[in-house]
Structures are given as structure tokens and as C-alpha cells.
CSV table of C-alpha atoms in Angstrom, one decimal:
chain,number,residue,atom,x,y,z
A,1,UNK,CA,-0.1,0.0,0.1
A,2,UNK,CA,1.2,3.5,-0.9
A,3,UNK,CA,0.9,6.5,1.2
A,4,UNK,CA,0.6,10.1,0.2
A,5,UNK,CA,2.2,11.9,2.9
A,6,UNK,CA,1.0,15.2,4.1
A,7,UNK,CA,3.0,17.9,5.7
A,8,UNK,CA,1.9,19.2,9.0
A,9,UNK,CA,3.6,21.6,11.3
A,10,UNK,CA,5.9,20.2,13.7
A,11,UNK,CA,4.9,16.7,12.3
A,12,UNK,CA,7.2,14.3,10.4
A,13,UNK,CA,6.4,14.5,6.8
A,14,UNK,CA,7.7,11.0,6.1
A,15,UNK,CA,5.3,9.3,8.7
A,16,UNK,CA,1.7,8.1,7.8
A,17,UNK,CA,-1.0,10.3,9.3
A,18,UNK,CA,-3.5,8.4,11.5
A,19,UNK,CA,-6.8,10.2,12.4
A,20,UNK,CA,-9.0,8.8,15.1
A,21,UNK,CA,-12.6,10.1,15.5
A,22,UNK,CA,-14.0,9.9,18.9
A,23,UNK,CA,-12.5,10.1,22.5
A,24,UNK,CA,-14.3,7.4,24.2
A,25,UNK,CA,-13.1,3.9,25.2
A,26,UNK,CA,-12.4,3.0,21.4
A,27,UNK,CA,-10.8,6.0,20.3
A,28,UNK,CA,-8.7,6.6,23.4
A,29,UNK,CA,-7.4,3.2,23.8
A,30,UNK,CA,-6.7,3.2,20.1
A,31,UNK,CA,-4.5,6.5,20.4
A,32,UNK,CA,-2.8,5.0,23.5
A,33,UNK,CA,-2.0,1.7,21.5
A,34,UNK,CA,-0.2,3.9,19.0
A,35,UNK,CA,1.8,5.8,21.4
A,36,UNK,CA,5.2,4.3,20.2
A,37,UNK,CA,4.3,3.7,16.7
A,38,UNK,CA,6.0,5.4,13.8
A,39,UNK,CA,2.9,7.6,12.8
A,40,UNK,CA,1.4,10.9,13.9
A,41,UNK,CA,-1.9,10.7,15.4
A,42,UNK,CA,-4.8,13.3,15.5
A,43,UNK,CA,-7.7,12.5,17.8
A,44,UNK,CA,-10.9,14.3,17.1
A,45,UNK,CA,-13.6,14.7,19.4
A,46,UNK,CA,-16.7,17.4,19.9
A,47,UNK,CA,-16.0,17.0,23.5
A,48,UNK,CA,-12.7,18.0,25.4
A,49,UNK,CA,-13.1,15.1,27.9
A,50,UNK,CA,-13.0,11.5,28.0
A,51,UNK,CA,-16.2,10.2,30.0
A,52,UNK,CA,-16.3,7.0,31.9
A,53,UNK,CA,-19.7,6.1,30.8
A,54,UNK,CA,-20.2,3.0,33.1
A,55,UNK,CA,-20.5,5.6,36.1
A,56,UNK,CA,-22.5,8.2,34.4
A,57,UNK,CA,-25.6,7.1,36.2
A,58,UNK,CA,-24.0,7.8,39.5
A,59,UNK,CA,-23.8,11.6,38.3
A,60,UNK,CA,-27.2,11.2,37.4
A,61,UNK,CA,-28.3,10.0,40.9
A,62,UNK,CA,-26.2,12.4,42.8
A,63,UNK,CA,-23.3,10.0,44.1
A,64,UNK,CA,-20.6,11.5,42.0
A,65,UNK,CA,-19.6,14.6,40.5
A,66,UNK,CA,-18.8,15.0,36.6
A,67,UNK,CA,-15.1,15.7,37.5
A,68,UNK,CA,-14.8,12.3,39.2
A,69,UNK,CA,-15.6,10.4,35.8
A,70,UNK,CA,-14.2,12.6,33.4
A,71,UNK,CA,-10.7,13.7,32.3
A,72,UNK,CA,-9.5,16.1,29.7
A,73,UNK,CA,-8.3,14.3,26.6
A,74,UNK,CA,-5.4,16.5,26.1
A,75,UNK,CA,-4.3,15.8,29.6
A,76,UNK,CA,-4.7,12.0,29.1
A,77,UNK,CA,-2.6,12.1,26.1
A,78,UNK,CA,-0.2,15.0,26.8
A,79,UNK,CA,2.9,12.6,27.1
A,80,UNK,CA,2.2,11.1,23.7
A,81,UNK,CA,4.7,13.1,21.5
A,82,UNK,CA,3.1,11.8,18.3
A,83,UNK,CA,-0.4,12.7,19.3
A,84,UNK,CA,-2.4,15.7,19.0
A,85,UNK,CA,-6.1,16.5,19.7
A,86,UNK,CA,-8.6,18.4,18.0
A,87,UNK,CA,-11.8,19.7,19.5
A,88,UNK,CA,-14.4,19.5,16.8
A,89,UNK,CA,-17.2,17.6,15.2
A,90,UNK,CA,-16.7,15.3,12.2
A,91,UNK,CA,-19.7,15.8,9.9
A,92,UNK,CA,-18.5,13.7,6.7
A,93,UNK,CA,-16.0,11.3,5.6
A,94,UNK,CA,-14.3,11.2,2.1
A,95,UNK,CA,-12.9,7.7,1.9
A,96,UNK,CA,-12.0,8.4,-1.8
A,97,UNK,CA,-10.0,11.4,-0.9
A,98,UNK,CA,-9.1,10.3,2.4
A,99,UNK,CA,-10.3,13.4,4.3
A,100,UNK,CA,-12.6,13.9,7.1
A,101,UNK,CA,-14.7,17.1,7.1
A,102,UNK,CA,-15.2,19.0,10.4
A,103,UNK,CA,-18.2,21.1,11.2
A,104,UNK,CA,-16.1,24.5,10.9
A,105,UNK,CA,-15.3,23.5,7.3
A,106,UNK,CA,-11.7,22.3,7.9
A,107,UNK,CA,-10.7,19.2,6.3
A,108,UNK,CA,-8.0,16.9,7.8
A,109,UNK,CA,-6.3,14.2,5.6
A,110,UNK,CA,-5.5,10.6,6.7
A,111,UNK,CA,-3.4,7.6,5.6
A,112,UNK,CA,-5.4,5.6,8.1
A,113,UNK,CA,-8.6,6.4,9.8
A,114,UNK,CA,-10.1,4.9,13.0
A,115,UNK,CA,-13.9,5.6,13.5
A,116,UNK,CA,-14.9,5.1,16.9
A,117,UNK,CA,-17.7,7.8,17.3
A,118,UNK,CA,-20.0,5.8,19.5
A,119,UNK,CA,-23.9,5.6,19.7
A,120,UNK,CA,-26.7,7.7,20.7
A,121,UNK,CA,-30.2,7.0,22.1
A,122,UNK,CA,-32.5,5.1,20.0
A,123,UNK,CA,-36.3,6.1,20.4
A,124,UNK,CA,-37.6,3.6,17.8
A,125,UNK,CA,-39.3,6.2,15.5
A,126,UNK,CA,-40.5,8.3,18.2
A,127,UNK,CA,-37.7,11.0,18.4
A,128,UNK,CA,-40.1,13.3,20.0
A,129,UNK,CA,-40.0,11.3,23.1
A,130,UNK,CA,-36.4,12.6,23.8
A,131,UNK,CA,-38.0,15.8,24.9
A,132,UNK,CA,-39.8,14.2,27.9
A,133,UNK,CA,-37.7,11.0,28.4
A,134,UNK,CA,-34.0,12.0,28.2
A,135,UNK,CA,-31.4,9.3,27.7
A,136,UNK,CA,-27.9,9.0,29.6
A,137,UNK,CA,-24.9,9.5,27.3
A,138,UNK,CA,-23.2,12.9,28.3
A,139,UNK,CA,-22.5,14.7,31.4
A,140,UNK,CA,-25.3,17.3,30.5
A,141,UNK,CA,-27.8,14.4,30.2
A,142,UNK,CA,-26.8,13.5,33.9
A,143,UNK,CA,-27.0,16.8,35.4
A,144,UNK,CA,-30.3,17.3,33.8
A,145,UNK,CA,-31.8,14.1,35.0
A,146,UNK,CA,-30.3,14.8,38.6
A,147,UNK,CA,-31.9,18.3,38.4
A,148,UNK,CA,-35.3,17.0,37.5
A,149,UNK,CA,-35.2,14.2,40.0
A,150,UNK,CA,-34.3,16.6,42.9
A,151,UNK,CA,-36.7,19.2,41.8
A,152,UNK,CA,-39.6,16.8,42.0
A,153,UNK,CA,-39.1,16.6,45.6
A,154,UNK,CA,-38.8,20.2,46.0
A,155,UNK,CA,-42.2,20.7,44.2
A,156,UNK,CA,-43.9,17.9,46.2
A,157,UNK,CA,-42.8,19.6,49.4
A,158,UNK,CA,-44.9,22.7,48.3
A,159,UNK,CA,-47.9,20.8,46.7
A,160,UNK,CA,-51.1,20.2,48.7
A,161,UNK,CA,-53.1,18.1,46.2
A,162,UNK,CA,-52.3,14.5,47.0
A,163,UNK,CA,-52.8,13.3,43.4
A,164,UNK,CA,-50.4,16.0,42.0
A,165,UNK,CA,-48.0,15.1,44.6
A,166,UNK,CA,-48.2,11.5,43.7
A,167,UNK,CA,-47.4,12.1,40.1
A,168,UNK,CA,-44.6,14.5,41.2
A,169,UNK,CA,-43.0,11.5,43.2
A,170,UNK,CA,-43.5,8.9,40.5
A,171,UNK,CA,-40.3,8.2,38.5
A,172,UNK,CA,-40.2,6.0,35.4
A,173,UNK,CA,-37.1,4.2,34.0
A,174,UNK,CA,-37.7,2.7,30.4
A,175,UNK,CA,-35.6,-0.2,29.7
A,176,UNK,CA,-34.5,-3.1,31.9
A,177,UNK,CA,-30.9,-3.4,30.6
A,178,UNK,CA,-27.7,-2.5,32.8
A,179,UNK,CA,-28.3,1.2,32.7
A,180,UNK,CA,-32.0,0.9,33.5
A,181,UNK,CA,-31.5,-1.4,36.4
A,182,UNK,CA,-28.8,0.6,37.7
A,183,UNK,CA,-30.8,3.8,37.5
A,184,UNK,CA,-34.0,2.4,39.1
A,185,UNK,CA,-32.0,1.0,42.1
A,186,UNK,CA,-30.1,4.2,42.6
A,187,UNK,CA,-33.3,6.3,42.5
A,188,UNK,CA,-35.0,4.0,45.0
A,189,UNK,CA,-32.2,4.3,47.4
A,190,UNK,CA,-32.1,8.1,47.2
A,191,UNK,CA,-35.9,8.4,47.7
A,192,UNK,CA,-36.3,5.7,50.4
A,193,UNK,CA,-33.1,6.5,52.5
A,194,UNK,CA,-30.9,9.5,51.4
A,195,UNK,CA,-33.8,12.0,51.2
A,196,UNK,CA,-35.9,10.3,54.1
A,197,UNK,CA,-35.6,12.8,56.8
A,198,UNK,CA,-34.9,16.0,54.6
A,199,UNK,CA,-38.2,17.2,54.1
A,200,UNK,CA,-41.0,18.5,56.5
A,201,UNK,CA,-44.2,18.3,54.4
A,202,UNK,CA,-43.6,15.4,52.2
A,203,UNK,CA,-42.4,11.8,52.7
A,204,UNK,CA,-39.7,11.0,50.1
A,205,UNK,CA,-39.8,7.2,51.1
A,206,UNK,CA,-43.5,7.4,49.5
A,207,UNK,CA,-41.7,7.9,46.0
A,208,UNK,CA,-42.8,5.4,43.4
A,209,UNK,CA,-39.8,4.0,41.0
A,210,UNK,CA,-41.3,2.2,38.2
A,211,UNK,CA,-38.9,0.1,35.8
A,212,UNK,CA,-40.6,-0.9,32.5
A,213,UNK,CA,-39.1,-3.7,30.3
A,214,UNK,CA,-40.4,-4.8,27.1
A,215,UNK,CA,-39.1,-8.2,27.3
A,216,UNK,CA,-39.8,-11.2,29.6
A,217,UNK,CA,-36.9,-10.4,31.8
A,218,UNK,CA,-34.5,-7.9,33.0
A,219,UNK,CA,-30.8,-7.9,31.6
A,220,UNK,CA,-31.6,-10.0,28.5
A,221,UNK,CA,-27.9,-10.5,28.0
A,222,UNK,CA,-27.4,-12.3,31.4
A,223,UNK,CA,-28.2,-15.9,32.4
A,224,UNK,CA,-31.8,-16.3,33.8
A,225,UNK,CA,-30.7,-16.8,37.0
A,226,UNK,CA,-29.1,-13.5,37.5
A,227,UNK,CA,-31.9,-11.7,35.6
A,228,UNK,CA,-34.3,-13.2,38.3
A,229,UNK,CA,-31.9,-12.0,41.0
A,230,UNK,CA,-31.6,-8.6,39.8
A,231,UNK,CA,-35.6,-8.6,39.8
A,232,UNK,CA,-35.7,-9.6,43.4
A,233,UNK,CA,-33.1,-7.5,44.5
A,234,UNK,CA,-34.8,-4.3,42.9
A,235,UNK,CA,-38.3,-5.4,44.6
A,236,UNK,CA,-36.3,-5.4,47.9
A,237,UNK,CA,-35.4,-1.7,47.3
A,238,UNK,CA,-38.9,-0.8,46.5
A,239,UNK,CA,-38.9,-0.7,42.8
A,240,UNK,CA,-41.8,-1.7,40.8
A,241,UNK,CA,-40.8,-4.0,37.9
A,242,UNK,CA,-43.1,-4.5,34.9
A,243,UNK,CA,-42.0,-6.9,32.4
A,244,UNK,CA,-43.3,-7.4,28.8
A,245,UNK,CA,-44.3,-3.7,29.1
A,246,UNK,CA,-43.7,-1.9,25.7
A,247,UNK,CA,-44.1,1.9,26.0
A,248,UNK,CA,-46.5,3.0,23.4
A,249,UNK,CA,-46.5,6.8,24.2
A,250,UNK,CA,-44.8,9.4,26.3
A,251,UNK,CA,-46.3,12.7,27.1
A,252,UNK,CA,-45.1,15.8,29.4
A,253,UNK,CA,-46.9,14.2,32.3
A,254,UNK,CA,-47.5,10.5,31.6
A,255,UNK,CA,-46.1,7.1,30.2
A,256,UNK,CA,-48.5,4.9,28.4
A,257,UNK,CA,-48.1,1.0,28.0
A,258,UNK,CA,-50.8,0.5,25.7
A,259,UNK,CA,-54.0,1.6,27.4
A,260,UNK,CA,-52.4,1.8,30.9
A,261,UNK,CA,-51.3,5.2,32.0
A,262,UNK,CA,-48.7,6.2,34.6
A,263,UNK,CA,-48.8,9.8,35.5
A,264,UNK,CA,-45.3,11.2,35.8
A,265,UNK,CA,-43.2,14.0,34.8
A,266,UNK,CA,-40.0,12.4,35.2
A,267,UNK,CA,-38.9,9.6,32.7
A,268,UNK,CA,-35.4,8.3,32.0
A,269,UNK,CA,-34.8,6.4,28.7
A,270,UNK,CA,-32.5,3.5,28.8
A,271,UNK,CA,-34.3,1.2,26.2
A,272,UNK,CA,-31.9,1.4,23.2
A,273,UNK,CA,-29.1,2.8,21.4
A,274,UNK,CA,-28.3,3.6,17.6
A,275,UNK,CA,-25.0,4.0,16.2
A,276,UNK,CA,-23.6,7.3,15.4
A,277,UNK,CA,-24.8,8.8,12.1
A,278,UNK,CA,-21.4,9.0,10.8
A,279,UNK,CA,-21.9,5.5,9.6
A,280,UNK,CA,-24.1,6.9,6.9
A,281,UNK,CA,-21.5,8.7,5.4
A,282,UNK,CA,-19.4,5.5,4.5
A,283,UNK,CA,-21.6,4.3,1.7
A,284,UNK,CA,-21.3,0.7,3.2
A,285,UNK,CA,-23.8,-1.8,4.4
A,286,UNK,CA,-25.2,-1.3,8.0
A,287,UNK,CA,-27.5,-3.2,10.2
A,288,UNK,CA,-30.9,-1.9,11.5
A,289,UNK,CA,-29.1,0.1,14.3
A,290,UNK,CA,-26.9,1.8,12.1
A,291,UNK,CA,-23.9,-0.1,12.7
A,292,UNK,CA,-21.3,-0.6,9.8
A,293,UNK,CA,-20.7,-4.0,8.8
A,294,UNK,CA,-16.9,-4.5,9.1
A,295,UNK,CA,-14.3,-7.1,7.9
A,296,UNK,CA,-12.9,-9.8,10.3
A,297,UNK,CA,-9.8,-7.4,10.7
A,298,UNK,CA,-12.0,-4.6,11.6
A,299,UNK,CA,-11.5,-2.7,8.6
A,300,UNK,CA,-14.1,-1.1,6.3
A,301,UNK,CA,-15.1,-3.3,3.2
A,302,UNK,CA,-13.1,-2.0,0.2
A,303,UNK,CA,-11.0,0.5,2.4
A,304,UNK,CA,-8.5,-1.4,4.3
A,305,UNK,CA,-7.0,1.9,5.4
A,306,UNK,CA,-10.1,2.8,7.5
A,307,UNK,CA,-11.1,0.8,10.7
A,308,UNK,CA,-14.4,0.9,12.5
A,309,UNK,CA,-14.4,0.2,16.1
A,310,UNK,CA,-16.9,0.3,19.2
A,311,UNK,CA,-20.5,0.9,19.0
A,312,UNK,CA,-20.3,2.0,15.4
A,313,UNK,CA,-19.2,-1.4,14.3
A,314,UNK,CA,-21.3,-4.6,13.7
A,315,UNK,CA,-18.9,-7.6,14.2
A,316,UNK,CA,-20.9,-10.8,13.4
A,317,UNK,CA,-18.0,-13.1,12.5
A,318,UNK,CA,-17.5,-14.5,15.9
A,319,UNK,CA,-20.9,-15.3,17.1
A,320,UNK,CA,-23.1,-14.8,14.1
A,321,UNK,CA,-24.6,-11.8,15.4
A,322,UNK,CA,-23.1,-8.2,16.5
A,323,UNK,CA,-21.0,-7.9,19.5
A,324,UNK,CA,-22.7,-6.1,22.5
A,325,UNK,CA,-22.1,-2.3,22.7
A,326,UNK,CA,-20.1,-2.4,25.8
A,327,UNK,CA,-16.6,-0.8,26.7
A,328,UNK,CA,-14.6,-4.0,26.8
A,329,UNK,CA,-15.6,-4.9,23.2
A,330,UNK,CA,-14.4,-1.2,22.1
A,331,UNK,CA,-11.2,-1.4,24.1
A,332,UNK,CA,-10.3,-4.8,22.7
A,333,UNK,CA,-11.3,-3.8,19.3
A,334,UNK,CA,-9.2,-0.6,19.6
A,335,UNK,CA,-6.1,-2.6,20.4
A,336,UNK,CA,-6.6,-5.1,17.5
A,337,UNK,CA,-7.2,-2.3,15.1
A,338,UNK,CA,-4.0,-0.5,16.2
A,339,UNK,CA,-2.0,-3.7,16.1
A,340,UNK,CA,-3.3,-4.4,12.6
A,341,UNK,CA,-2.4,-1.0,11.4
A,342,UNK,CA,1.2,-1.3,12.6
A,343,UNK,CA,1.5,-4.8,11.0
A,344,UNK,CA,0.3,-3.2,7.6
A,345,UNK,CA,3.2,-0.7,8.1
A,346,UNK,CA,5.8,-3.3,8.2
A,347,UNK,CA,4.3,-5.6,5.6
A,348,UNK,CA,2.8,-8.2,7.9
A,349,UNK,CA,-0.6,-9.9,7.3
A,350,UNK,CA,-3.4,-8.7,9.5
A,351,UNK,CA,-4.9,-10.8,12.4
A,352,UNK,CA,-8.6,-11.1,12.6
A,353,UNK,CA,-10.4,-9.7,15.7
A,354,UNK,CA,-11.6,-12.3,18.5
A,355,UNK,CA,-13.4,-10.9,21.5
A,356,UNK,CA,-12.6,-12.4,24.7
A,357,UNK,CA,-15.6,-12.1,27.1
A,358,UNK,CA,-14.3,-11.9,30.6
A,359,UNK,CA,-17.6,-11.4,31.8
A,360,UNK,CA,-20.4,-8.8,32.8
A,361,UNK,CA,-21.9,-7.2,35.7
A,362,UNK,CA,-24.2,-4.6,36.8
A,363,UNK,CA,-24.8,-2.9,40.2
A,364,UNK,CA,-28.5,-2.7,41.5
A,365,UNK,CA,-27.9,-0.9,45.1
A,366,UNK,CA,-26.1,-0.8,48.3
A,367,UNK,CA,-24.3,-4.3,48.4
A,368,UNK,CA,-26.5,-5.4,45.5
A,369,UNK,CA,-25.3,-6.4,42.2
A,370,UNK,CA,-25.3,-9.3,39.7
A,371,UNK,CA,-22.0,-10.6,38.0
A,372,UNK,CA,-20.9,-13.3,35.4
A,373,UNK,CA,-17.1,-14.0,35.2
A,374,UNK,CA,-16.4,-17.0,33.2
A,375,UNK,CA,-18.6,-19.9,34.5
A,376,UNK,CA,-18.8,-18.2,37.9
A,377,UNK,CA,-22.2,-16.4,38.6
A,378,UNK,CA,-22.8,-14.1,41.7
A,379,UNK,CA,-25.2,-12.0,43.2
A,380,UNK,CA,-25.6,-9.7,46.2
A,381,UNK,CA,-22.5,-8.4,48.1
A,382,UNK,CA,-19.9,-10.5,46.4
A,383,UNK,CA,-21.0,-9.3,43.1
A,384,UNK,CA,-21.0,-5.8,44.4
A,385,UNK,CA,-17.7,-5.9,45.6
A,386,UNK,CA,-16.4,-7.3,42.3
A,387,UNK,CA,-18.3,-4.5,40.6
A,388,UNK,CA,-16.5,-1.8,42.8
A,389,UNK,CA,-13.1,-3.3,42.3
A,390,UNK,CA,-13.4,-3.6,38.3
A,391,UNK,CA,-14.7,0.0,38.1
A,392,UNK,CA,-12.1,1.5,40.2
A,393,UNK,CA,-9.4,-0.2,38.2
A,394,UNK,CA,-10.5,1.1,34.9
A,395,UNK,CA,-11.2,4.7,35.9
A,396,UNK,CA,-8.5,7.0,34.5
A,397,UNK,CA,-5.9,8.8,36.9
A,398,UNK,CA,-5.3,8.3,40.5
A,399,UNK,CA,-7.2,11.3,41.6
A,400,UNK,CA,-10.6,10.0,40.1
A,401,UNK,CA,-9.8,6.5,41.7
A,402,UNK,CA,-9.2,8.1,45.1
A,403,UNK,CA,-12.2,10.6,44.9
A,404,UNK,CA,-14.7,7.9,43.7
A,405,UNK,CA,-13.4,5.7,46.5
A,406,UNK,CA,-14.0,8.2,49.2
A,407,UNK,CA,-17.5,9.1,47.9
A,408,UNK,CA,-18.5,5.3,47.8
A,409,UNK,CA,-17.2,4.9,51.2
A,410,UNK,CA,-19.0,8.0,52.5
A,411,UNK,CA,-22.3,6.8,50.6
A,412,UNK,CA,-22.1,3.3,52.2
A,413,UNK,CA,-21.5,4.4,55.5
A,414,UNK,CA,-24.0,7.2,55.7
A,415,UNK,CA,-26.6,6.6,53.1
A,416,UNK,CA,-25.7,10.1,51.9
A,417,UNK,CA,-24.7,11.4,48.5
A,418,UNK,CA,-22.4,14.1,48.1
A,419,UNK,CA,-23.6,15.6,44.8
A,420,UNK,CA,-27.1,16.5,45.6
A,421,UNK,CA,-27.1,19.9,43.7
A,422,UNK,CA,-29.9,21.3,41.7
A,423,UNK,CA,-27.9,23.1,39.1
A,424,UNK,CA,-29.1,26.2,37.2
A,425,UNK,CA,-31.4,28.9,38.3
A,426,UNK,CA,-35.1,27.7,39.1
A,427,UNK,CA,-37.9,30.0,38.2
A,428,UNK,CA,-41.3,28.2,38.5
A,429,UNK,CA,-44.1,30.3,36.9
A,430,UNK,CA,-46.7,32.2,38.6
A,431,UNK,CA,-49.0,29.5,39.0
A,432,UNK,CA,-47.2,28.2,42.0
A,433,UNK,CA,-49.3,30.5,44.4
A,434,UNK,CA,-52.6,29.6,42.6
A,435,UNK,CA,-52.0,26.1,42.2
A,436,UNK,CA,-53.6,25.5,45.5
A,437,UNK,CA,-57.0,25.8,43.7
A,438,UNK,CA,-56.7,22.4,42.3
A,439,UNK,CA,-60.6,21.9,42.2
A,440,UNK,CA,-60.3,24.2,39.3
A,441,UNK,CA,-60.8,22.3,35.8
A,442,UNK,CA,-58.2,24.9,34.3
A,443,UNK,CA,-55.7,24.1,36.9
A,444,UNK,CA,-52.2,23.5,35.2
A,445,UNK,CA,-50.9,19.9,34.6
A,446,UNK,CA,-48.1,18.9,36.7
A,447,UNK,CA,-45.7,19.2,33.9
A,448,UNK,CA,-46.6,22.9,33.2
A,449,UNK,CA,-46.7,23.8,37.1
A,450,UNK,CA,-43.2,22.3,37.7
A,451,UNK,CA,-41.0,23.0,34.8
A,452,UNK,CA,-38.4,20.2,34.1
A,453,UNK,CA,-35.2,20.3,31.9
A,454,UNK,CA,-36.0,18.6,28.6
A,455,UNK,CA,-33.7,16.0,27.2
A,456,UNK,CA,-31.1,16.7,24.6
A,457,UNK,CA,-32.4,15.8,21.2
A,458,UNK,CA,-28.9,15.8,19.6
A,459,UNK,CA,-26.5,12.7,19.4
A,460,UNK,CA,-23.6,12.2,21.4
A,461,UNK,CA,-20.4,10.5,19.8
A,462,UNK,CA,-19.6,8.5,22.9
A,463,UNK,CA,-19.3,4.7,23.9
A,464,UNK,CA,-22.3,2.8,25.4
A,465,UNK,CA,-22.1,2.0,29.0
A,466,UNK,CA,-19.9,-0.9,30.1
A,467,UNK,CA,-21.4,-4.0,31.5
A,468,UNK,CA,-18.3,-5.9,32.1
A,469,UNK,CA,-14.7,-6.4,31.4
């Protein structure tokens, strides 16, 4: 393969230029794997930070602060002399001209390209639901969810109508995968324990946490025994689990499953993801979720100089169906893509990717979790301790590990959560004082009376939450 070398300031003109799109697990681990390679690397992301998404739900549920699970990409890679970071959004890829187009109009050329732009929330043809049921893909999503959750208790504290208060304190999580299970369990712990004695006119422990799953069991990718264990542990926490419940409509103040209405103004979406729209620019086959069908060596069909990894890649060669969208898959793919790139440079044949499944785990609450490690299955305290250990190990930076350990220890010993901040100025409308006239047929609905922060409709180029390592 020949390379048309492009000259760049302070960069070697006789070395291949590698462009990596995405600073999630896939992109960051690919850049690290190329630290000593005879190439120049440019990592592009529209966020300046790498986000440890497996713990993002703990920001949404007030356990951790954003800085505990995020690190500036420039700092993470600052010792890699062959790597530069560009803060921008990639809007198109020209595989024929070997360039990527940025949102500001700039074009960056490459000799090799690694696409790791991640996934976004999937609303299955109902994108308008994003305004009422935000997903969890970014720090902004997490802080908005936290704000809406905490504001509901503040609103209920001042509400005299029992029916309105009941809807304010009803929280619905859609999707029974790892993120949904973790969110529902954390919401229940906050309501039933953390906030239990903080209010004078409302009982937070009366809050209703509803988890809706469209399938016959939770955690569909886990063994049935662990799925049932998760359901039992959630029930002990006070979570109302509804299986075989497919959402048919979401409104500002309600969620519908067929003709059954659940009044609420707090909904979290954890029911599905779709690949980054960047895959549509490549003019190659994709699956129903928009993931790019890749070759066994993770390259793009017809373009061996382009690698696609992480949630953007559909890799059916190992099991007959695409690998799950979890961080361990992205990290392993990143290392293999980087290795195959370097093998190409020295004229060696590439090796096919083979995913090594080291297990999966999901936390449910305090000393409650499920885990599968090889043939070993565990639930309860043992699984929870394993989950803590694994996530601490994979956090980036000593500071983050230390701070997260301290927060977890404090939360465990006291049931308190140190990040219970309602960010942004709250300006309830003038109907607050007149809302005591609940008997009026023109009284405003819950969603109108207590404004919430709507979900973000745009997509995030980041990896899906990790389930295991």
C-alpha cells in the first residue's frame, strides 16, 4: 500500500497520518496503543473530555460529581509526542479522498482512519419522546436528570394536592438493561433512604420508582438466574418492575403502556441505542441500528485503510450476531485495530479480531449487584464488591480513583450522596401560588406547573455504558 504523505507543522513528513474520530473507550485506547508507533496521530472529538460512561448514572443519581468520571483528553494524552487533539465535530468522511470534514469547514487528511464515534439514544421512530424522556449519554444528560429528579421532591414539598404530589413523586425508567437497572436501583435508594428525613411536608420514601422492560426479563444478555436475582433485589429496594411492558406513548405528564397510563413528569430513557450517524457517510452496508458491517480485521469493506470500532461497528464474524455495545468490546477492538495498522506498515498480514468475554456485571444498589465472570455467577454483596473493584481499576487517573473511593465509602457508611446539587436557576411560573386551587378544571398540569429540563435531542459521539470487562 502506498501512502501520500501530508506535511503538518511540527510533524514528520515521512510518517503516515492516523486520524481517530471519537475520544471514548475505543478512540482513546486506540490512540494509546499507537503511542510508540512510527505514525502521527490526530484524535478528534467534539467534547474535550473522555467520559467513563459506566459510572455516568452515578452522576445522574447524585453520588458522584462530573469531574470524578471525566478527564480532559489533552491531559490523558499529553505525554504522547506523536499525538495531537482537535476539538471539533466530524460531519463527513471522504474515503476516496482520504479526508474527514469538520463542522467548521476544515478538512483533515489521513493515511489511516479509525472511526470510534460511538452511539446515541434510539427512540424507535419516536424521536419526539426525547423531549420528555432523556437518555444518558453525556454529562449534560446526567446533570439534567439529577436536576429534574431533585426538583420533583422540592415541588412535592410545596404541593397540597395529593394526586399531583403522587405524580410528582413517580419516576419511570424505560429499559431493563444494565443502565435501566442501575438507574432504578439508585433512584430507590435516594428516595427511600438518602432524602427520607430531609423534608417536612412530604415523605420521600413514598416515592414510586417504576422500571418498564419490554421483554420477559431484565438484563436479557445475562443468564436467567441473574436476571431473576436482579428483579428480586430491585423489589427489595422498593422498585416496581413491569416486564413485557412496551411503551406506546410518552407525554409531558405521563407514560403509556398500551392503555395503561402512569402519571409522571420524570422519565429516563434506557431502552436502546443507535450507532452514530457518521456511519451513513461511508456508503457501506449497515445493520438496523446503523452499525457498519466490518471485515474480520475490523476494516471497512473496500477500504483497508479505514477501521471501524466500538458501537459504530457490527462484528458478526465471531458469534453470528454483532457483539454487544459495551466498553470491553471497544477497548479490545481498539488494540487489535492499532495492531493491524502497525502490521500493515511493516508488511505483515493482519490478524482477525476475536473478542474475549471476561464477564459482565451490573450494580443494583447498596451491596446489591449481579455478575458473571466466566462460568462463575454471583449476586448480592460478592458481586457488588467485584463491581466496585473492576470500575475503580478502569477509571483513568489516580485522583479519580481516590475521589470515587471516598465518595463510595461515605455513601455506604452514611446513606448520603455528596452531589445533591440542583444546578441552574429555578424559576417556577406564577401559577405556584394559585396552584392550591386544584378543584379548578383549568388548573395547570404537573408538567406545566413544575418545569423540568427537557432531554437533549442531539446525538453524542460516545461509547455505550460498560457492562463488564
